[in-house]
Short mmCIF file of C-alpha atoms and ligand atoms in Angstrom, two decimals:
data_model
loop_
_atom_site.label_atom_id
_atom_site.label_comp_id
_atom_site.label_asym_id
_atom_site.label_seq_id
_atom_site.Cartn_x
_atom_site.Cartn_y
_atom_site.Cartn_z
CA UNK A 122 171.64 183.21 49.79
CA UNK A 123 172.65 185.34 52.92
CA UNK A 124 170.90 188.40 53.56
CA UNK A 125 173.05 191.65 52.41
CA UNK A 126 174.57 193.32 55.43
CA UNK A 127 173.96 197.01 55.98
CA UNK A 128 177.56 197.83 54.63
CA UNK A 129 176.89 196.00 51.40
CA UNK A 130 173.63 197.69 50.90
CA UNK A 131 175.24 200.91 51.47
CA UNK A 132 177.93 200.38 49.13
CA UNK A 133 175.32 199.44 46.61
CA UNK A 134 173.72 202.62 47.04
CA UNK A 135 176.95 204.91 47.33
CA UNK A 136 179.50 203.46 45.15
CA UNK A 137 179.61 204.07 41.49
CA UNK A 138 180.83 201.11 39.68
CA UNK A 139 181.38 200.31 36.03
CA UNK A 140 181.54 196.85 34.98
CA UNK A 141 181.63 194.47 32.01
CA UNK A 142 178.49 194.75 30.41
CA UNK A 143 178.04 191.23 29.58
CA UNK A 144 177.67 191.05 33.52
CA UNK A 145 174.41 193.04 33.19
CA UNK A 146 172.92 192.72 29.87
CA UNK A 147 170.11 190.09 28.90
CA UNK A 148 171.38 187.67 26.34
CA UNK A 149 168.92 189.00 23.89
CA UNK A 150 170.48 192.51 24.09
CA UNK A 151 174.05 191.39 23.39
CA UNK A 152 172.86 189.14 20.51
CA UNK A 153 171.48 192.34 19.24
CA UNK A 154 174.88 193.92 19.44
CA UNK A 155 176.39 191.19 17.63
CA UNK A 156 173.96 191.34 14.77
CA UNK A 157 174.30 195.20 14.75
CA UNK A 158 178.02 194.74 14.15
CA UNK A 159 177.57 192.85 10.88
CA UNK A 160 176.40 195.98 9.32
CA UNK A 161 179.38 197.74 10.95
CA UNK A 162 181.72 195.54 9.50
CA UNK A 163 180.51 195.84 6.08
CA UNK A 164 180.72 199.65 6.33
CA UNK A 165 184.33 199.50 7.71
CA UNK A 166 185.18 197.38 4.48
CA UNK A 167 183.25 199.80 2.20
CA UNK A 168 184.24 202.93 3.60
CA UNK A 169 188.15 202.90 4.30
CA UNK A 170 188.50 206.49 3.47
CA UNK A 171 186.38 209.75 3.91
CA UNK A 172 185.38 209.77 0.35
CA UNK A 173 184.04 206.17 0.37
CA UNK A 174 182.52 206.88 3.67
CA UNK A 175 180.41 209.87 2.10
CA UNK A 176 179.44 207.58 -0.76
CA UNK A 177 178.27 204.82 1.73
CA UNK A 178 176.43 207.33 3.92
CA UNK A 179 174.73 208.96 0.85
CA UNK A 180 173.38 205.79 -0.42
CA UNK A 181 172.16 204.86 3.19
CA UNK A 182 170.51 208.30 3.39
CA UNK A 183 168.60 207.87 0.02
CA UNK A 184 167.50 204.57 1.01
CA UNK A 185 166.09 206.02 4.30
CA UNK A 186 164.30 208.83 2.21
CA UNK A 187 166.77 211.62 2.67
CA UNK A 188 167.24 214.22 -0.30
CA UNK A 189 170.13 216.51 -1.20
CA UNK A 190 169.95 219.94 0.26
CA UNK A 191 171.57 223.41 -0.91
CA UNK A 192 171.35 226.57 0.98
CA UNK A 193 168.27 228.55 0.24
CA UNK A 194 166.17 225.24 -0.18
CA UNK A 195 162.70 225.22 1.46
CA UNK A 196 162.41 222.94 4.65
CA UNK A 197 159.48 220.99 5.59
CA UNK A 198 158.74 219.67 8.99
CA UNK A 199 159.45 215.79 8.75
CA UNK A 200 161.81 216.53 5.95
CA UNK A 201 165.08 214.73 5.73
CA UNK A 202 168.01 216.20 3.90
CA UNK A 203 171.85 215.77 3.42
CA UNK A 204 174.58 218.04 2.29
CA UNK A 205 177.35 216.05 0.55
CA UNK A 206 180.25 218.54 1.14
CA UNK A 207 182.93 218.22 -1.69
CA UNK A 208 182.65 214.43 -1.54
CA UNK A 209 184.41 214.51 1.91
CA UNK A 210 182.16 215.32 4.65
CA UNK A 211 178.56 215.27 5.23
CA UNK A 212 175.68 216.69 7.07
CA UNK A 213 172.41 214.61 7.48
CA UNK A 214 169.37 216.31 9.35
CA UNK A 215 165.80 215.57 9.92
CA UNK A 216 163.30 218.54 10.65
CA UNK A 217 161.09 217.90 13.75
CA UNK A 218 157.74 218.87 14.60
CA UNK A 219 158.79 221.07 17.38
CA UNK A 220 159.77 224.84 17.29
CA UNK A 221 163.42 224.88 15.90
CA UNK A 222 164.25 227.46 18.58
CA UNK A 223 164.59 224.60 20.99
CA UNK A 224 167.67 223.65 19.16
CA UNK A 225 169.16 220.66 17.03
CA UNK A 226 170.34 217.53 18.65
CA UNK A 227 173.68 216.84 16.79
CA UNK A 228 175.99 213.58 16.58
CA UNK A 229 179.33 214.55 15.20
CA UNK A 230 181.98 211.81 14.12
CA UNK A 231 184.81 211.83 11.70
CA UNK A 232 185.38 209.59 8.89
CA UNK A 233 189.10 210.19 8.18
CA UNK A 234 191.57 207.88 9.62
CA UNK A 235 195.57 207.79 9.90
CA UNK A 236 197.04 206.47 6.61
CA UNK A 237 199.74 207.44 3.96
CA UNK A 238 198.80 209.74 1.24
CA UNK A 239 200.66 209.65 -2.02
CA UNK A 240 202.83 212.74 -2.61
CA UNK A 241 202.06 214.78 -5.58
CA UNK A 242 204.90 213.32 -7.64
CA UNK A 243 204.85 209.93 -6.15
CA UNK A 244 206.37 207.70 -8.93
CA UNK A 245 210.01 206.81 -9.40
CA UNK A 246 212.51 203.87 -9.60
CA UNK A 247 215.57 203.17 -7.79
CA UNK A 248 218.03 200.06 -8.36
CA UNK A 249 215.49 198.11 -10.26
CA UNK A 250 212.29 198.76 -7.96
CA UNK A 251 209.46 201.10 -8.58
CA UNK A 252 208.00 203.07 -5.84
CA UNK A 253 205.32 205.72 -4.70
CA UNK A 254 206.57 208.41 -2.41
CA UNK A 255 203.89 209.00 0.56
CA UNK A 256 203.37 211.67 3.14
CA UNK A 257 201.60 210.13 6.22
CA UNK A 258 198.28 211.51 7.37
CA UNK A 259 197.42 211.88 10.94
CA UNK A 260 199.16 210.48 13.86
CA UNK A 261 200.87 207.26 12.88
CA UNK A 262 203.60 205.27 14.41
CA UNK A 263 205.47 204.76 11.19
CA UNK A 264 207.12 201.35 11.89
CA UNK A 265 203.65 199.98 12.02
CA UNK A 266 203.26 200.51 8.28
CA UNK A 267 206.10 198.57 6.93
CA UNK A 268 206.10 194.67 6.16
CA UNK A 269 202.38 194.78 5.82
CA UNK A 270 199.97 194.44 2.65
CA UNK A 271 198.56 198.00 1.60
CA UNK A 272 195.57 198.96 -0.66
CA UNK A 273 195.53 202.19 -2.70
CA UNK A 274 192.23 203.94 -2.39
CA UNK A 275 191.01 207.63 -3.67
CA UNK A 276 190.39 209.66 -6.73
CA UNK A 277 192.38 211.20 -9.60
CA UNK A 278 191.09 214.53 -11.30
CA UNK A 279 191.87 214.59 -15.02
CA UNK A 280 192.55 218.04 -16.66
CA UNK A 281 188.68 217.75 -17.97
CA UNK A 282 187.66 217.83 -14.46
CA UNK A 283 186.43 214.29 -14.75
CA UNK A 284 187.19 212.05 -11.54
CA UNK A 285 188.55 208.65 -11.69
CA UNK A 286 187.96 206.62 -8.56
CA UNK A 287 190.62 204.24 -7.82
CA UNK A 288 190.79 200.84 -5.38
CA UNK A 289 193.62 198.53 -5.90
CA UNK A 290 194.43 195.88 -3.40
CA UNK A 291 190.83 195.06 -1.82
CA UNK A 292 189.73 192.17 -4.17
CA UNK A 293 191.74 189.06 -3.15
CA UNK A 294 192.77 188.91 -7.07
CA UNK A 295 194.25 192.31 -6.78
CA UNK A 296 197.89 193.19 -6.21
CA UNK A 297 198.84 194.71 -2.88
CA UNK A 298 201.40 197.45 -2.43
CA UNK A 299 204.06 196.94 0.37
CA UNK A 300 206.81 199.24 2.33
CA UNK A 301 210.05 197.33 2.85
CA UNK A 302 211.78 196.96 6.27
CA UNK A 303 215.12 195.73 7.29
CA UNK A 304 215.78 192.05 8.09
CA UNK A 305 216.73 191.59 11.79
CA UNK A 306 220.01 190.38 10.20
CA UNK A 307 220.79 193.84 9.17
CA UNK A 308 219.13 195.95 11.65
CA UNK A 309 221.96 196.37 14.24
CA UNK A 310 222.12 200.07 13.90
CA UNK A 311 218.23 200.45 13.27
CA UNK A 312 217.49 198.49 16.58
CA UNK A 313 219.52 200.92 18.46
CA UNK A 314 217.17 203.73 17.34
CA UNK A 315 214.00 205.09 19.20
CA UNK A 316 210.87 203.82 17.67
CA UNK A 317 210.08 207.34 16.30
CA UNK A 318 213.34 207.27 14.35
CA UNK A 319 213.71 203.62 13.34
CA UNK A 320 211.52 204.26 10.32
CA UNK A 321 211.52 207.66 8.95
CA UNK A 322 208.91 209.55 7.08
CA UNK A 323 210.86 209.25 3.65
CA UNK A 324 211.39 205.72 3.72
CA UNK A 325 207.77 205.00 3.80
CA UNK A 326 207.74 204.28 -0.01
CA UNK A 327 205.31 201.84 -1.49
CA UNK A 328 206.79 199.21 -3.62
CA UNK A 329 204.87 199.07 -6.68
CA UNK A 330 206.97 197.30 -9.23
CA UNK A 331 210.07 195.70 -10.50
CA UNK A 332 209.43 194.85 -14.25
CA UNK A 333 211.03 197.19 -17.05
CA UNK A 334 208.96 198.27 -19.94
CA UNK A 335 209.90 196.15 -22.79
CA UNK A 336 211.78 198.65 -24.73
CA UNK A 337 215.48 198.77 -25.14
CA UNK A 338 215.87 202.44 -25.79
CA UNK A 339 213.49 203.64 -23.17
CA UNK A 340 214.75 205.20 -20.06
CA UNK A 341 213.34 204.57 -16.51
CA UNK A 342 211.74 201.70 -17.77
CA UNK A 343 210.29 200.48 -14.26
CA UNK A 344 208.51 203.70 -13.77
CA UNK A 345 207.44 203.76 -17.41
CA UNK A 346 205.83 200.47 -17.12
CA UNK A 347 204.02 201.18 -13.88
CA UNK A 348 202.67 204.51 -15.64
CA UNK A 349 201.66 202.51 -18.62
CA UNK A 350 199.67 199.87 -16.52
CA UNK A 351 197.93 203.06 -14.90
CA UNK A 352 197.36 204.56 -18.08
CA UNK A 353 195.93 201.52 -19.74
CA UNK A 354 193.64 200.79 -16.63
CA UNK A 355 192.66 204.49 -15.99
CA UNK A 356 193.76 206.43 -18.76
CA UNK A 357 195.94 208.55 -16.50
CA UNK A 358 199.38 210.18 -16.84
CA UNK A 359 201.88 211.22 -14.17
CA UNK A 360 200.65 214.85 -14.34
CA UNK A 361 197.16 213.68 -13.46
CA UNK A 362 198.69 212.15 -10.13
CA UNK A 363 199.23 215.81 -9.07
CA UNK A 364 195.39 216.56 -8.88
CA UNK A 365 194.78 213.28 -7.15
CA UNK A 366 194.03 212.05 -3.49
CA UNK A 367 195.33 208.50 -3.26
CA UNK A 368 196.03 206.93 0.14
CA UNK A 369 197.52 203.66 1.21
CA UNK A 370 195.49 201.88 3.77
CA UNK A 371 195.81 198.31 5.22
CA UNK A 372 194.44 195.82 2.46
CA UNK A 373 192.77 193.62 5.16
CA UNK A 374 188.99 193.42 5.91
CA UNK A 375 187.35 193.81 9.22
CA UNK A 376 187.38 190.46 11.27
CA UNK A 377 185.73 189.33 14.34
CA UNK A 378 188.59 189.08 17.02
CA UNK A 379 188.97 186.95 20.07
CA UNK A 380 187.95 183.27 20.14
CA UNK A 381 184.57 184.39 21.60
CA UNK A 382 184.21 186.91 18.72
CA UNK A 383 183.38 189.63 20.98
CA UNK A 384 185.62 192.10 19.35
CA UNK A 385 186.42 193.47 15.87
CA UNK A 386 189.89 193.90 14.52
CA UNK A 387 189.93 196.51 11.62
CA UNK A 388 191.41 199.50 10.06
CA UNK A 389 190.09 202.87 11.02
CA UNK A 390 187.82 202.06 13.82
CA UNK A 391 188.81 205.54 14.69
CA UNK A 392 186.16 207.03 14.00
CA UNK A 393 183.91 205.03 11.72
CA UNK A 394 183.10 203.42 14.99
CA UNK A 395 181.14 206.54 16.00
CA UNK A 396 180.07 207.54 12.43
CA UNK A 397 178.36 204.29 11.85
CA UNK A 398 176.21 204.60 14.94
CA UNK A 399 175.52 208.45 14.15
CA UNK A 400 174.11 207.15 10.65
CA UNK A 401 172.09 204.14 12.19
CA UNK A 402 170.65 206.15 15.13
CA UNK A 403 169.41 208.66 12.47
CA UNK A 404 167.96 205.91 10.30
CA UNK A 405 166.62 203.96 13.34
CA UNK A 406 163.04 202.98 13.09
CA UNK A 407 162.38 203.61 16.57
CA UNK A 408 163.48 207.29 16.40
CA UNK A 409 160.39 209.26 17.28
CA UNK A 410 162.05 212.72 18.09
CA UNK A 411 160.34 215.98 17.81
CA UNK A 412 163.53 217.68 17.70
CA UNK A 413 165.50 218.51 14.59
CA UNK A 414 168.17 215.92 14.61
CA UNK A 415 171.58 215.88 12.75
CA UNK A 416 174.47 213.57 12.04
CA UNK A 417 177.84 215.12 10.90
CA UNK A 418 180.40 213.19 9.36
CA UNK A 419 183.61 215.25 9.52
CA UNK A 420 186.92 215.08 7.56
CA UNK A 421 190.31 216.66 8.52
CA UNK A 422 190.06 215.67 12.09
CA UNK A 423 193.20 213.48 12.17
CA UNK A 424 195.22 216.56 10.83
CA UNK A 425 193.36 219.12 13.07
CA UNK A 426 190.04 219.77 11.65
CA UNK A 427 191.44 222.62 9.37
CA UNK A 428 189.97 223.24 5.79
CA UNK A 429 186.62 223.41 4.35
CA UNK A 430 185.82 219.71 4.95
CA UNK A 431 187.11 219.83 8.58
CA UNK A 432 184.99 220.84 11.73
CA UNK A 433 186.71 224.22 12.02
CA UNK A 434 185.12 225.41 8.62
CA UNK A 435 182.02 227.70 8.88
CA UNK A 436 179.62 225.03 7.31
CA UNK A 437 178.12 223.69 10.54
CA UNK A 438 177.09 227.17 11.55
CA UNK A 439 176.08 228.41 8.14
CA UNK A 440 173.94 225.23 8.10
CA UNK A 441 172.63 225.73 11.64
CA UNK A 442 171.71 229.37 10.52
CA UNK A 443 169.97 228.55 7.28
CA UNK A 444 167.88 225.86 8.96
CA UNK A 445 166.83 228.66 11.47
CA UNK A 446 166.19 231.26 8.95
CA UNK A 447 164.13 228.96 6.77
CA UNK A 448 161.98 228.23 9.79
CA UNK A 449 161.76 231.80 10.73
CA UNK A 450 163.77 231.66 14.14
CA UNK A 451 166.91 233.16 15.59
CA UNK A 452 170.02 231.41 14.53
CA UNK A 453 171.65 232.36 17.64
CA UNK A 454 168.81 231.00 19.71
CA UNK A 455 168.81 227.67 17.85
CA UNK A 456 172.60 227.29 18.56
CA UNK A 457 172.54 228.38 22.01
CA UNK A 458 169.76 225.55 22.75
CA UNK A 459 171.25 222.73 20.38
CA UNK A 460 172.99 219.83 22.03
CA UNK A 461 175.75 217.90 20.64
CA UNK A 462 177.60 214.62 21.12
CA UNK A 463 181.06 214.80 19.90
CA UNK A 464 181.31 211.13 18.85
CA UNK A 465 185.08 209.97 18.75
CA UNK A 466 186.83 207.18 20.14
CA UNK A 467 188.84 206.97 23.42
CA UNK A 468 191.67 204.74 24.48
CA UNK A 469 190.94 201.49 26.30
CA UNK A 470 192.91 200.31 29.23
CA UNK A 471 195.55 197.90 28.01
CA UNK A 472 196.99 195.51 30.71
CA UNK A 473 200.06 195.27 28.84
CA UNK A 474 200.92 198.74 29.32
CA UNK A 475 199.28 199.55 32.60
CA UNK A 476 201.98 202.40 33.28
CA UNK A 477 200.22 204.89 30.76
CA UNK A 478 196.84 204.72 32.49
CA UNK A 479 195.18 205.81 35.68
CA UNK A 480 193.08 203.11 35.99
CA UNK A 481 190.20 204.66 38.07
CA UNK A 482 189.85 207.32 35.39
CA UNK A 483 190.20 204.93 32.17
CA UNK A 484 187.80 203.19 29.68
CA UNK A 485 187.53 199.60 29.61
CA UNK A 486 186.55 197.48 26.48
CA UNK A 487 182.84 195.93 27.01
CA UNK A 488 182.19 198.57 29.69
CA UNK A 489 180.01 200.49 27.28
CA UNK A 490 180.24 203.65 25.45
CA UNK A 491 182.82 206.25 27.11
CA UNK A 492 181.77 209.81 28.29
CA UNK A 493 184.88 212.36 28.52
CA UNK A 494 184.12 215.55 30.01
CA UNK A 495 187.22 217.00 28.63
CA UNK A 496 190.11 216.05 26.48
CA UNK A 497 193.29 217.97 25.88
CA UNK A 498 196.83 217.69 26.95
CA UNK A 499 198.56 218.98 30.30
CA UNK A 500 196.48 221.36 31.95
CA UNK A 501 193.42 220.42 29.90
CA UNK A 502 194.86 222.54 27.30
CA UNK A 503 192.83 222.77 24.07
CA UNK A 504 189.58 221.08 25.54
CA UNK A 505 185.87 222.81 25.62
CA UNK A 506 185.31 220.91 28.87
CA UNK A 507 181.64 220.12 29.08
CA UNK A 508 179.65 221.51 31.99
CA UNK A 509 178.60 219.59 34.74
CA UNK A 510 175.09 220.57 34.25
CA UNK A 511 175.25 219.01 30.65
CA UNK A 512 177.02 215.99 31.77
CA UNK A 513 174.33 215.58 34.34
CA UNK A 514 171.73 215.93 31.62
CA UNK A 515 173.37 213.41 29.33
CA UNK A 516 174.01 210.87 32.10
CA UNK A 517 170.27 210.97 33.04
CA UNK A 518 169.31 210.40 29.50
CA UNK A 519 171.64 207.43 29.09
CA UNK A 520 170.18 205.74 32.39
CA UNK A 521 166.61 206.15 31.34
CA UNK A 522 167.25 204.50 27.96
CA UNK A 523 169.34 201.62 29.15
CA UNK A 524 172.61 202.82 27.67
CA UNK A 525 175.75 201.10 29.29
CA UNK A 526 178.33 203.83 29.68
CA UNK A 527 181.43 204.74 31.56
CA UNK A 528 183.60 208.11 32.29
CA UNK A 529 187.17 208.29 31.46
CA UNK A 530 190.11 210.42 30.37
CA UNK A 531 192.66 209.75 27.84
CA UNK A 532 195.62 207.98 29.99
CA UNK A 533 197.53 209.46 32.65
CA UNK A 534 197.77 213.35 33.34
CA UNK A 535 201.07 214.54 31.63
CA UNK A 536 201.37 211.18 29.60
CA UNK A 537 200.17 212.75 26.51
CA UNK A 538 196.62 213.62 25.64
CA UNK A 539 194.56 214.30 22.48
CA UNK A 540 191.79 216.37 21.23
CA UNK A 541 188.47 216.00 19.21
CA UNK A 542 186.04 218.19 17.22
CA UNK A 543 184.15 219.04 20.48
CA UNK A 544 185.87 222.34 21.06
CA UNK A 545 184.96 223.77 17.58
CA UNK A 546 181.25 223.04 18.16
CA UNK A 547 181.34 224.06 21.57
CA UNK A 548 182.65 227.56 20.30
CA UNK A 549 179.68 227.94 18.29
CA UNK A 550 177.60 228.05 21.74
CA UNK A 551 176.39 224.78 21.65
CA UNK A 552 176.54 222.31 24.58
CA UNK A 553 178.85 219.40 23.47
CA UNK A 554 180.19 216.53 25.30
CA UNK A 555 182.60 213.75 23.91
CA UNK A 556 181.33 210.38 23.68
CA UNK A 557 182.56 207.24 21.90
CA UNK A 558 183.91 203.80 21.82
CA UNK A 559 187.09 202.51 23.83
CA UNK A 560 189.74 201.10 21.26
CA UNK A 561 192.97 198.95 21.71
CA UNK A 562 195.72 199.97 19.66
CA UNK A 563 194.12 203.14 18.48
CA UNK A 564 195.79 204.62 15.28
CA UNK A 565 197.60 201.38 14.44
CA UNK A 566 196.78 199.76 11.17
CA UNK A 567 194.53 197.40 12.88
CA UNK A 568 192.63 198.61 15.72
CA UNK A 569 190.40 196.69 18.17
CA UNK A 570 187.00 197.58 19.54
CA UNK A 571 184.29 195.69 21.28
CA UNK A 572 180.94 194.81 19.89
CA UNK A 573 178.89 195.72 22.71
CA UNK A 574 180.50 199.20 22.90
CA UNK A 575 179.58 199.94 19.35
CA UNK A 576 176.29 199.04 19.81
CA UNK A 577 175.92 201.29 23.05
CA UNK A 578 177.28 204.10 20.83
CA UNK A 579 174.33 203.80 18.56
CA UNK A 580 172.04 203.51 21.63
CA UNK A 581 173.52 206.64 23.34
CA UNK A 582 173.16 208.70 20.07
CA UNK A 583 169.77 207.77 19.52
CA UNK A 584 168.68 208.38 23.18
CA UNK A 585 170.01 211.99 22.63
CA UNK A 586 168.05 212.37 19.44
CA UNK A 587 164.81 211.13 21.07
CA UNK A 588 165.45 213.09 24.49
MN1 MN B 687 189.10 210.17 16.37
MN1 MN B 688 192.40 209.72 15.99
#
């Protein structure tokens, strides 16, 4: 090989380069990433909605020695605790040996994903077909949810306060639900409409039956038959569906994607692709932090983080305050010295739609975990914009720990934009930066991520906990 020229050496020194992680990773490391993703795929299949994610996380937490915590409980150094907040969000933390006034190291991800929720009065029949009415949750492209098998997940609360969990459509012997679309033969007018209007919200009705209840005298026999099936199986009535949270999600399981199996196709990578690494980092055997560390699994991010299970709720602040008080330090000081990764996905560059991206500041699949200094729309509206100092700190931690990372914005300026929970945490006077996994077809019923990137999210969060 020829000696490198002066200019080549200088470019190596001066240029910042982001490249495919396979180009620089040892084979053993990429094999580790592929192995790591087996657990991730299992999590994807078991935790399609936030309630299921909390159940999974709680089981994992207990296996790893975490115990339930309530406000006012005593906290011990080395103690491992969690709060299961109303079955829909979760806070897991381990008390470190160093003074709590040095702050908490936090990773916050969300466990809700775009989907179709049942309306309070969902069941009806029309022209010999039985349906459930839905109201979409989060940012969905409605046309993507038609003509594909869907499963129903969620819980029904009866008038005696007992809770019945429901999952229909995941077992291969289960029936699936379905939303009709027009055949191309009759879509002359539909095809002229914009994508946003081709399928409207009120046409997202789940097909649930076509068989009348066997009674000549009864009315609404298809609806009756559906309710009778639900009543036999779960003991519920139409009124019970009012106090219920039932969600239609894609019925498919997570699958390796690509002939090289380098990617995973699944529903709801956003944001379980960060929630899972937050958990695995907290449970990692090599976690030897003296800091107090915390993983937050939030609900309601896809609808704006409002509500008592969303990140705008006072719970994170209350919890930090309680931890500080229990350990005899100022809550304000603990918050001021805390550091947080707002772990959420970013959009991956898609060469099929290059026009919406600014290639120099966009995330690429396989280039590692993505840092975003800011999010927001237009003139960075709605972002907390991490400080250069904090980004510098994070970058040096990642480099020290062999985390492969890239820096990106979400698409072209003025093309759109998006937000994360970062701002709500930053508003508590905590240093926060966005970090996540690049996703292709984000918010589609099936999204794509790369295995190396998920593994790098795990390493990134672990390195913040340890730093
Ligand atoms: Mn997200
Ligand atoms: Mn999202």
